Short mmCIF file of N, CA and C in Angstrom, two decimals:
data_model
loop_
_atom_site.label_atom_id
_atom_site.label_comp_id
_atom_site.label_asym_id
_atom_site.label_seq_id
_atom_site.Cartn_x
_atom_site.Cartn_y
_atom_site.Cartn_z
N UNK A 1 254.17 -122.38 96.97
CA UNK A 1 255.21 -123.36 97.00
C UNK A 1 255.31 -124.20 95.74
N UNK A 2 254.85 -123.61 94.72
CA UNK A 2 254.31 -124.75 93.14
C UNK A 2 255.00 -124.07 92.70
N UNK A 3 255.48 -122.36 92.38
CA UNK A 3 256.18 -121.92 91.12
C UNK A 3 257.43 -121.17 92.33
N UNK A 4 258.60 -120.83 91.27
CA UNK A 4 259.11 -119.75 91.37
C UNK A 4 259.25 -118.54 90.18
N UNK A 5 259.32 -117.23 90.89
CA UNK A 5 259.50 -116.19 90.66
C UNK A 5 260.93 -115.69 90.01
N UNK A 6 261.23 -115.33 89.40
CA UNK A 6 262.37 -114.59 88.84
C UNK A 6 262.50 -113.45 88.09
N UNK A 7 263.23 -112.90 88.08
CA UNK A 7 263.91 -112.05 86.80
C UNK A 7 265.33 -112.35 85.55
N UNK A 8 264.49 -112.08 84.23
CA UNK A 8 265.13 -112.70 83.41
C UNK A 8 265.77 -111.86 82.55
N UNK A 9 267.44 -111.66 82.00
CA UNK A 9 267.79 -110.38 81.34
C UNK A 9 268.12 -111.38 80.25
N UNK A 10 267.92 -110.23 79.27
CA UNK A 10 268.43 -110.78 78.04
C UNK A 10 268.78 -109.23 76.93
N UNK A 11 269.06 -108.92 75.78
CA UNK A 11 269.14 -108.49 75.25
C UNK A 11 268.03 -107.07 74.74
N UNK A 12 267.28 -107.44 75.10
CA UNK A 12 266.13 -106.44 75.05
C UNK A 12 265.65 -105.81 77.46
N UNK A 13 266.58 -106.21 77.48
CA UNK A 13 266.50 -105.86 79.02
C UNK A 13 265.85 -106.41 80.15
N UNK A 14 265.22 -106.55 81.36
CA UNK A 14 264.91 -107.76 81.98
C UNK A 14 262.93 -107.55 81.55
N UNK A 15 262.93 -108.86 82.52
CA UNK A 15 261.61 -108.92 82.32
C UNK A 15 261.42 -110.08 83.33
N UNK A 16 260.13 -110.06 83.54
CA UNK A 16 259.45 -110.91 85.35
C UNK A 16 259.35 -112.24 84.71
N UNK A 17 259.60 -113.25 85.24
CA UNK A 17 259.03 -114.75 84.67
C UNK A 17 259.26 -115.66 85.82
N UNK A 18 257.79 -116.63 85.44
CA UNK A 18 257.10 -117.71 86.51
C UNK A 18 257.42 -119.03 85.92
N UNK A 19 258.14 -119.60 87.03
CA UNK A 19 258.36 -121.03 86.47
C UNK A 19 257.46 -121.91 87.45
N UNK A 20 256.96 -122.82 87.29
CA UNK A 20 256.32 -124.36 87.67
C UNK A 20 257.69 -125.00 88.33
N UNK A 21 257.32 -125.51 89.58
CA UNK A 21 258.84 -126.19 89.94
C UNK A 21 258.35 -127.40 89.33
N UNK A 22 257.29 -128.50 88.22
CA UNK A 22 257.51 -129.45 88.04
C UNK A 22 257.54 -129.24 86.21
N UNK A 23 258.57 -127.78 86.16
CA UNK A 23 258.40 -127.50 84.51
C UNK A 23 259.77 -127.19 84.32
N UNK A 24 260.40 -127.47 83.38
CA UNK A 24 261.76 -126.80 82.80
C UNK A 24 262.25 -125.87 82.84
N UNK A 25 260.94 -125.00 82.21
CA UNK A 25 260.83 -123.84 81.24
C UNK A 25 260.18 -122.78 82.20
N UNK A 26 261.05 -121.37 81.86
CA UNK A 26 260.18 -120.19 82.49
C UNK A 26 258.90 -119.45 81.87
N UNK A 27 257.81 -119.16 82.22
CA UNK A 27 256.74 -117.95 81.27
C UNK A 27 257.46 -116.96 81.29
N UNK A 28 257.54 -116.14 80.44
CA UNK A 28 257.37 -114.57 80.58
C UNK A 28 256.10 -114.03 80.91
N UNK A 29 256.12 -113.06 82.02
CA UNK A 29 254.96 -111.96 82.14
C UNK A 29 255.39 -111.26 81.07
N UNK A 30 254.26 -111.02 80.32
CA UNK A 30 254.38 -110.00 79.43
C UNK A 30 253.91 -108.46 80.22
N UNK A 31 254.04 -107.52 80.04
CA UNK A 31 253.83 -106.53 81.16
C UNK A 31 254.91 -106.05 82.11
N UNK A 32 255.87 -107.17 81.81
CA UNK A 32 257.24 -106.96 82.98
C UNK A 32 258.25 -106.49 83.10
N UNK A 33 257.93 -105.70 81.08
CA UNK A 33 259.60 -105.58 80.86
C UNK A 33 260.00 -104.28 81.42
N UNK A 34 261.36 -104.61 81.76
CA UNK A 34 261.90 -103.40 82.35
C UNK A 34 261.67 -103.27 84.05
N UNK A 35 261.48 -104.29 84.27
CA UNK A 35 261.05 -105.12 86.21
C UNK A 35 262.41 -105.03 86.28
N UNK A 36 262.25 -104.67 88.21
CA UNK A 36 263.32 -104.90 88.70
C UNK A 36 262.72 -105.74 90.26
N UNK A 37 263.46 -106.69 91.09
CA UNK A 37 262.86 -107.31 92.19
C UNK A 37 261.83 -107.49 92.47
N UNK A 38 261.57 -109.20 92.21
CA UNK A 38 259.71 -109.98 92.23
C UNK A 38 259.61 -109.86 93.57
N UNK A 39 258.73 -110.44 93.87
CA UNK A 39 258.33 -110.62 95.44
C UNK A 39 257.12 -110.75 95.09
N UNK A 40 256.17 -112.32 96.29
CA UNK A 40 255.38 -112.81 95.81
C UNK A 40 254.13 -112.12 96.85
N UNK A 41 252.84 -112.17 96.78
CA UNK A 41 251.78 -111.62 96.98
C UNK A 41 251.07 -112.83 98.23
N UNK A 42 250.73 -112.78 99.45
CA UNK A 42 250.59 -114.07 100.53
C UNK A 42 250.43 -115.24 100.34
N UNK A 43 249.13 -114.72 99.24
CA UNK A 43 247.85 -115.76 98.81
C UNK A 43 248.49 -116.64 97.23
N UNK A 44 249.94 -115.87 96.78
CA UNK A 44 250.03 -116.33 95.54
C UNK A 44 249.58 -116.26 94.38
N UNK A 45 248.89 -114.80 94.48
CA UNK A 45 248.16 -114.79 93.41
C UNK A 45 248.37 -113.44 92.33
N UNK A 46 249.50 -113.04 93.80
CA UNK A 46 249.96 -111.76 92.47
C UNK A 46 251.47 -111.87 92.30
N UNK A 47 252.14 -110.58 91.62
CA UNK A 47 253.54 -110.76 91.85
C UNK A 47 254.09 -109.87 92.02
N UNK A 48 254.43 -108.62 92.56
CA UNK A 48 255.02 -107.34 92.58
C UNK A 48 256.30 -107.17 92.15
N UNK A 49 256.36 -105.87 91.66
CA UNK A 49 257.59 -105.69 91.15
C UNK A 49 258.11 -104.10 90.65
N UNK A 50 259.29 -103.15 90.53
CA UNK A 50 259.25 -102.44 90.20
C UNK A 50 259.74 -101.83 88.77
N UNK A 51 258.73 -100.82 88.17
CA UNK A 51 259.04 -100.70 87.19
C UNK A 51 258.99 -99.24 86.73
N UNK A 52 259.23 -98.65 86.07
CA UNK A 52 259.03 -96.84 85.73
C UNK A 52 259.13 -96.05 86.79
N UNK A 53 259.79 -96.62 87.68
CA UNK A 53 259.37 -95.64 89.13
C UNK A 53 258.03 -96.12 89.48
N UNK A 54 257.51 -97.68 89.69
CA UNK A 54 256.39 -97.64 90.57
C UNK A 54 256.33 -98.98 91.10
N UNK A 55 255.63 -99.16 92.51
CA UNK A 55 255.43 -100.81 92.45
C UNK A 55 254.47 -101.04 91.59
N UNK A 56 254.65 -102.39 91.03
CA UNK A 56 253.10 -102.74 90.33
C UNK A 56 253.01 -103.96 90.81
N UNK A 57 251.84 -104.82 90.50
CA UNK A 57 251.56 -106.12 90.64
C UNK A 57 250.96 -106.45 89.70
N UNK A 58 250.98 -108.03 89.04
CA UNK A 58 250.24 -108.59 87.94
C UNK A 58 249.84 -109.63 88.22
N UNK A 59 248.99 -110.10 87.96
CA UNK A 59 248.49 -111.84 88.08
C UNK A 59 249.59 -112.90 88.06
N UNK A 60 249.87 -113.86 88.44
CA UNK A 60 251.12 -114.55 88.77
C UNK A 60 250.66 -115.29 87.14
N UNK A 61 249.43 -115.50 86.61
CA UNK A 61 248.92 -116.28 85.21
C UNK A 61 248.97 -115.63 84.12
N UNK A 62 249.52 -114.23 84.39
CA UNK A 62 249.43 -113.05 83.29
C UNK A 62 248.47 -112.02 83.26
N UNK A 63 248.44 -110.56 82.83
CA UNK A 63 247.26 -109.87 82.97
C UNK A 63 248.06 -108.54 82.58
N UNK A 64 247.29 -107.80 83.00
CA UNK A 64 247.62 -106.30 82.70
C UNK A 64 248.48 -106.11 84.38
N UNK A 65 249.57 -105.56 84.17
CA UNK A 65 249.98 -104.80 85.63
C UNK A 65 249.50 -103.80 86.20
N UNK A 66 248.98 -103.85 87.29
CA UNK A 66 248.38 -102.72 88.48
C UNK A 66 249.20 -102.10 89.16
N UNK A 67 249.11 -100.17 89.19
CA UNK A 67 250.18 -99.80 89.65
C UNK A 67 249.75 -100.13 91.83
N UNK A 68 250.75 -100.52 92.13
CA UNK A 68 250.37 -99.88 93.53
C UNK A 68 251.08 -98.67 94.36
N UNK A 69 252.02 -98.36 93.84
CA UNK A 69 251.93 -96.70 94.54
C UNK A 69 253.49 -96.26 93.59
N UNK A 70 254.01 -95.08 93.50
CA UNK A 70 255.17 -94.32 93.13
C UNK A 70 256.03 -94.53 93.92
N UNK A 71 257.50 -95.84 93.53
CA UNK A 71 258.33 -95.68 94.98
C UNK A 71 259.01 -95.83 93.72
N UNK A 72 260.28 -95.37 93.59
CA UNK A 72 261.93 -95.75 92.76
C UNK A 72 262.46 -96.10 93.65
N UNK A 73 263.47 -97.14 93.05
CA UNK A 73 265.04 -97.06 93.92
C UNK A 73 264.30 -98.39 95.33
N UNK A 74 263.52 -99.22 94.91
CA UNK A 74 263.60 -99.91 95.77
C UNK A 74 264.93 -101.10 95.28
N UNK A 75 264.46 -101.87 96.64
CA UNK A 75 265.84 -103.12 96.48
C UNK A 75 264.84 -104.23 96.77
N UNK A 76 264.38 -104.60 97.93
CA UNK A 76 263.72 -105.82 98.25
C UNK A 76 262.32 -105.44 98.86
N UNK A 77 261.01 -106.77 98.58
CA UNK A 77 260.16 -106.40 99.58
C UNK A 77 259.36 -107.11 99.94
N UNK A 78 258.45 -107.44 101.13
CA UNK A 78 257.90 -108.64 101.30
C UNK A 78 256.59 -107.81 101.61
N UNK A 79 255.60 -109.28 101.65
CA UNK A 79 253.88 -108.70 101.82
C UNK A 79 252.81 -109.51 102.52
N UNK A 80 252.07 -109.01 103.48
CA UNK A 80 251.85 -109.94 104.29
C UNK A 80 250.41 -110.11 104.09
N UNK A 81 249.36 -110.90 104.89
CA UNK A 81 248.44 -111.45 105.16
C UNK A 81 246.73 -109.99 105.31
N UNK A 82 247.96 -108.82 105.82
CA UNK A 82 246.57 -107.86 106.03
C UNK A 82 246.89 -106.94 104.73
N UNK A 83 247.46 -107.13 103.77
CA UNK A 83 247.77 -106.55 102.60
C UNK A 83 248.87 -105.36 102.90
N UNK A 84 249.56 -105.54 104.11
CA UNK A 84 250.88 -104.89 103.92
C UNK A 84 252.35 -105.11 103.03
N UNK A 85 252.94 -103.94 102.80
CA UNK A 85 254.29 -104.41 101.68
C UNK A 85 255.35 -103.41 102.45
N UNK A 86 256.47 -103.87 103.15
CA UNK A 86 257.20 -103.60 103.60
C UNK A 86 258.83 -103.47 102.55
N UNK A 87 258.80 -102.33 101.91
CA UNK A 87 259.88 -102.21 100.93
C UNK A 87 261.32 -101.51 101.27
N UNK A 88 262.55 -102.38 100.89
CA UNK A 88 263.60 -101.69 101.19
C UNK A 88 263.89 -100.79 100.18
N UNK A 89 263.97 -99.68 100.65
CA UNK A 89 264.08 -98.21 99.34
C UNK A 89 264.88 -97.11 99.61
N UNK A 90 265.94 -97.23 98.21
CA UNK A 90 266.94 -95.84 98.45
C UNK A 90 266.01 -94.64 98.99
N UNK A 91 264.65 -94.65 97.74
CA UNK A 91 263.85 -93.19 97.96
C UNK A 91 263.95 -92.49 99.14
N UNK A 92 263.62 -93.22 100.27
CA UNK A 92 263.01 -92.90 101.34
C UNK A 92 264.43 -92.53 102.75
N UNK A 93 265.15 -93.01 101.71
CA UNK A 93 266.82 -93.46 102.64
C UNK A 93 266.07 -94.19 104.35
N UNK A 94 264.74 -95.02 104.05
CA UNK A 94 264.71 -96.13 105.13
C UNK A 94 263.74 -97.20 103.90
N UNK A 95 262.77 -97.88 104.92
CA UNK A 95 262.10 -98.74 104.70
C UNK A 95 260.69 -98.08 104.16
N UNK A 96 260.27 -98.77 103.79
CA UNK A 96 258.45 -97.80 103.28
C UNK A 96 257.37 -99.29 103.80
N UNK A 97 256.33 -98.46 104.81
CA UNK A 97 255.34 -99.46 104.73
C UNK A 97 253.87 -98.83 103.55
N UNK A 98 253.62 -100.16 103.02
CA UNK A 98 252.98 -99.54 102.31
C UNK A 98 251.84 -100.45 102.06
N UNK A 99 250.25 -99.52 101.72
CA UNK A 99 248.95 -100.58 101.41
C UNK A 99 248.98 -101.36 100.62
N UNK A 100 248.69 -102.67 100.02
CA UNK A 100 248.71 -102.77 98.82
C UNK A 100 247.38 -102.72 98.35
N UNK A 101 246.49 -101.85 99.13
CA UNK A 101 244.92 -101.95 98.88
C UNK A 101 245.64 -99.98 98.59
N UNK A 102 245.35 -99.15 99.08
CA UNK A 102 245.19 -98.41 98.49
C UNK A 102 246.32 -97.25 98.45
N UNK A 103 247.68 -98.18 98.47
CA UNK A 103 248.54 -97.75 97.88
C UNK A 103 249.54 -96.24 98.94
N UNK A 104 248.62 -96.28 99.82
CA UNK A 104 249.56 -95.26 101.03
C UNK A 104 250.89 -95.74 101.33
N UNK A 105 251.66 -94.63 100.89
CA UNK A 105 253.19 -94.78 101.46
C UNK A 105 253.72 -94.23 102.70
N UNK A 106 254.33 -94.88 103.74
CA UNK A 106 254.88 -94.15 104.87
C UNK A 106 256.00 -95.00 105.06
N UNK A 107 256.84 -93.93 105.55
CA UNK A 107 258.49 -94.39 105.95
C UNK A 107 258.54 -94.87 107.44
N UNK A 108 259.36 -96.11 107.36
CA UNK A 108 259.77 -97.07 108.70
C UNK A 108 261.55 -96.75 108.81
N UNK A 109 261.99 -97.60 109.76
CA UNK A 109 263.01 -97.67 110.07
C UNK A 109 263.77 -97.96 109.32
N UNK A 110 265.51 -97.59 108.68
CA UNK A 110 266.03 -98.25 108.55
C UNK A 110 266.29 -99.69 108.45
N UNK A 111 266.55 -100.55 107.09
CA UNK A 111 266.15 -101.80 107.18
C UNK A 111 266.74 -102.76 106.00
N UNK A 112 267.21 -103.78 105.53
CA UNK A 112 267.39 -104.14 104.56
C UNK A 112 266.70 -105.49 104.87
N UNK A 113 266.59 -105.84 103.11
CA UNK A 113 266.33 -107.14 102.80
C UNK A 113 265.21 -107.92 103.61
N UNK A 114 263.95 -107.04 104.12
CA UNK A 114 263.02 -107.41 104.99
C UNK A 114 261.99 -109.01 104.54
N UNK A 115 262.17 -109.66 105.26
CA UNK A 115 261.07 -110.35 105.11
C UNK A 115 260.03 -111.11 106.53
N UNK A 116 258.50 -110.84 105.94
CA UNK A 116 257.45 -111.22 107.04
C UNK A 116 257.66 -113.08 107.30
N UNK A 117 257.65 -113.05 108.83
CA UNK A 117 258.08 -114.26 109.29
C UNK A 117 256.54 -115.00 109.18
N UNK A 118 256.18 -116.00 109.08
CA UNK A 118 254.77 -116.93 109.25
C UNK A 118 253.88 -116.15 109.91
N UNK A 119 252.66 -115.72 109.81
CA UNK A 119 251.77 -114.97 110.49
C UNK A 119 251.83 -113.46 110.06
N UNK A 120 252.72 -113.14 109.56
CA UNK A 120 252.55 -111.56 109.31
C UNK A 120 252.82 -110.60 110.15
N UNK A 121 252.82 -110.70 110.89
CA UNK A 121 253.18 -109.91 112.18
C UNK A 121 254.61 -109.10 112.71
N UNK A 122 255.54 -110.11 112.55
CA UNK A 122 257.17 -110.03 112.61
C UNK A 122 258.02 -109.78 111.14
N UNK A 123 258.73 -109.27 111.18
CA UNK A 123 259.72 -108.67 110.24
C UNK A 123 260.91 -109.62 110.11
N UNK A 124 261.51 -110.22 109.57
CA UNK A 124 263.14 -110.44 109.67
C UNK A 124 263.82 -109.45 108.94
N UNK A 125 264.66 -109.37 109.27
CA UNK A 125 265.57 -108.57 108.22
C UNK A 125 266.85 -108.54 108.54
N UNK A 126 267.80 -107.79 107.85
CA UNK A 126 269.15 -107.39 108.57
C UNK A 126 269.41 -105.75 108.88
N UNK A 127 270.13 -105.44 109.33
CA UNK A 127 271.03 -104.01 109.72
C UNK A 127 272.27 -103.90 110.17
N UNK A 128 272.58 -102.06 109.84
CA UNK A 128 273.90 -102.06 110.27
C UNK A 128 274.07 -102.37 112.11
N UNK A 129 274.74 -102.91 112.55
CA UNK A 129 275.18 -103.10 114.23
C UNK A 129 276.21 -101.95 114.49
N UNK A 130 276.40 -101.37 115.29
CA UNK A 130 277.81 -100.31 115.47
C UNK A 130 278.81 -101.32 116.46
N UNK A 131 277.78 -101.52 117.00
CA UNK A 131 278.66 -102.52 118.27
C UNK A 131 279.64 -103.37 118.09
N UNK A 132 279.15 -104.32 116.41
CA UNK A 132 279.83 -105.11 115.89
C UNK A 132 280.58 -104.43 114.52
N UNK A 133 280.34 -103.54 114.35
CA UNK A 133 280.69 -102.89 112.87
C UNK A 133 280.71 -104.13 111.99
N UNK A 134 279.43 -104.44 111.62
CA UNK A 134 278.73 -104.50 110.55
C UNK A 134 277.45 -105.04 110.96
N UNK A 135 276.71 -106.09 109.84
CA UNK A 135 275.68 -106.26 109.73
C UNK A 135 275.17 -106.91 110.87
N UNK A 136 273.92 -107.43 111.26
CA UNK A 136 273.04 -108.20 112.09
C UNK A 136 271.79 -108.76 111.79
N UNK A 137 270.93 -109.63 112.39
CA UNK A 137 269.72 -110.42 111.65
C UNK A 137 269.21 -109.77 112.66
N UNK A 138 267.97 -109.36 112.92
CA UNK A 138 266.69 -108.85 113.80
C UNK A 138 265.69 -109.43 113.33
N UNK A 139 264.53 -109.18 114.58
CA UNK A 139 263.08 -109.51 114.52
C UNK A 139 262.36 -108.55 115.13
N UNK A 140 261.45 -108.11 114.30
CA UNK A 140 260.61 -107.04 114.76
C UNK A 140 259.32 -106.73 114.90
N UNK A 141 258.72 -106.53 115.78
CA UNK A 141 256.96 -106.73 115.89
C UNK A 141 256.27 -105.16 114.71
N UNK A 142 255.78 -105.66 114.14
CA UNK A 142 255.25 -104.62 112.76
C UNK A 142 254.35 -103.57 113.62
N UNK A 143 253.78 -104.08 114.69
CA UNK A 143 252.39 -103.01 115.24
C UNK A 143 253.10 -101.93 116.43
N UNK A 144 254.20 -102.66 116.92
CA UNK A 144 254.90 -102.36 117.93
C UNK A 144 256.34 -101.56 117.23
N UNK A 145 257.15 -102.09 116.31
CA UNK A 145 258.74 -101.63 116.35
C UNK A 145 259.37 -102.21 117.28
N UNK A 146 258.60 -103.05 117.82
CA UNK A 146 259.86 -103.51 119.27
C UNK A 146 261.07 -104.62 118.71
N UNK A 147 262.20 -104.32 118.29
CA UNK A 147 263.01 -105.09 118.06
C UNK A 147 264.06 -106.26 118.94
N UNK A 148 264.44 -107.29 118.40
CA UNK A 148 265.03 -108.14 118.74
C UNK A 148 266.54 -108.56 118.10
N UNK A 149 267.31 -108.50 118.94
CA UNK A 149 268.63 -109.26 118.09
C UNK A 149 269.01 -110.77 117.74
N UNK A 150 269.59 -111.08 116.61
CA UNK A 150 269.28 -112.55 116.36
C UNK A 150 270.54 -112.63 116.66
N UNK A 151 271.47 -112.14 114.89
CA UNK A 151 272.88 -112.90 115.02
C UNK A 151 273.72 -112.20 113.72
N UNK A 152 274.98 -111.87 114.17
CA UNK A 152 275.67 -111.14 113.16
C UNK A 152 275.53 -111.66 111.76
N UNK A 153 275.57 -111.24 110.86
CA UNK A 153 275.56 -111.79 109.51
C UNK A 153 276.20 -111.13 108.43
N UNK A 154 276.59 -111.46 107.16
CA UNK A 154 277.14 -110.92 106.24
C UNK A 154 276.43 -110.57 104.79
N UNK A 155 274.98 -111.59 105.17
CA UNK A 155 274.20 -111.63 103.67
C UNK A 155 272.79 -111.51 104.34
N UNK A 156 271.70 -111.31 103.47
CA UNK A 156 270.44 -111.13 104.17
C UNK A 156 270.05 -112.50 104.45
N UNK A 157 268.80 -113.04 105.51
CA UNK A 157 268.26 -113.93 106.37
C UNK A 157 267.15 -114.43 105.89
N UNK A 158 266.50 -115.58 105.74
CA UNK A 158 265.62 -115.99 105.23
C UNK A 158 265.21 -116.98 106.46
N UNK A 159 263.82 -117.40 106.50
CA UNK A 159 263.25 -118.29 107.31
C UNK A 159 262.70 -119.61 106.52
N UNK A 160 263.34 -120.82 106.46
CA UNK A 160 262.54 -121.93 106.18
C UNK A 160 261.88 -122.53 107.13
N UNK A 161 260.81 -123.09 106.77
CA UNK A 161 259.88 -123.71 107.80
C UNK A 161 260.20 -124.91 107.84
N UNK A 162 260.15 -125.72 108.73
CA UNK A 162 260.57 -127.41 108.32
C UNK A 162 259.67 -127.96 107.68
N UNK A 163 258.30 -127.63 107.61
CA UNK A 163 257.42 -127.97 106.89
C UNK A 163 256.22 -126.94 106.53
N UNK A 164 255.68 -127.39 105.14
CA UNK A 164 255.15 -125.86 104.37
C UNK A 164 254.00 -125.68 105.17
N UNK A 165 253.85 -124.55 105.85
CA UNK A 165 253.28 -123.91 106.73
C UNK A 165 253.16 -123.76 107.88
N UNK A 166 254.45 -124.54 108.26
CA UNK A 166 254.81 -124.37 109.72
C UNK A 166 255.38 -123.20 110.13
N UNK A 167 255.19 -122.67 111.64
CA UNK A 167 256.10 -121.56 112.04
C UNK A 167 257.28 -121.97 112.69
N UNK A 168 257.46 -123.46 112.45
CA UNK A 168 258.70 -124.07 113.24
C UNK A 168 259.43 -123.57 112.18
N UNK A 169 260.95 -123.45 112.23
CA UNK A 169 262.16 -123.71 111.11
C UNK A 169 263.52 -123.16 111.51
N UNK A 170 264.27 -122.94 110.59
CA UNK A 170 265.34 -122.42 110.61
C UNK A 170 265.49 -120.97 110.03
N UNK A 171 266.91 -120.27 110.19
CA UNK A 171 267.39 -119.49 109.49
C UNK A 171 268.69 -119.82 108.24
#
């Protein structure tokens, strides 16, 4: 809750950078260029991202990037508490769960814009609805698949907590 994450394009093409929310100015990861979609690591201590056709992760302070497995063509991805990374990916034409310990890839459901709700456990995300012809917000138990319907939507869903580390909040 101290920095944010971004991606920064410029002329030489993008690249990952960490800002301080009580700083102006962004870092560059050096290591980043050519990143596409950050996404932060539970504990805050890494930063994932894709690059050459792979996820990698780097120290959120700088370092060498670590590959964690061969996925292209992702879009979004979140990562939870038992070192899972739940990625939305053309590759797979669904979702990929994946280690971030030793990098095993396996395909999930259909899914966009996933993110782990407080605890790790639950999924938010959105999907297509037929019922409604178009999108929808869901909740989904990660061990189970047992899904839940929230509420039609047009953009992906995010959870704020009312307070930092609460599982109370909003959408």
């Amino acid at each position: 809750g101290r920095r944010v994450a971004l991606m920064g394009t410029g002329w030489l093409g993008t690249l990952g950078l960490v800002q301080r929310l009580d700083s102006l100015t962004a870092s560059p990861l050096p290591g980043t260029e050519g990143a596409a979609m950050v996404f932060w690591s539970p504990d805050g201590q890494f930063i994932g991202f894709w690059a050459e056709g792979k996820m990698k992760k780097i120290p959120v302070e700088g370092g060498t990037p670590l590959p964690i497995c061969d996925l292209p063509g992702a879009w979004s991805a979140t990562w939870n508490q038992d070192n899972v990374i739940v990625a939305h990916t053309v590759y797979l034409g669904a979702c990929a769960k994946i280690s971030a310990q030793s990098g095993a890839v396996s395909a999930g459901m259909p899914l966009f814009w996933p993110k782990f709700l407080p605890g790790g456990k639950r999924l938010l995300y959105t999907n297509l609805d037929p019922k409604i012809e178009g999108n929808r917000a869901y909740v989904a138990e990660l061990s189970t698949g047992r899904e839940t319907e929230l509420m039609p939507t047009d953009t992906q869903v995010t959870f704020t907590p009312d307070q930092p580390g609460s599982s109370l909040g909003h959408l």
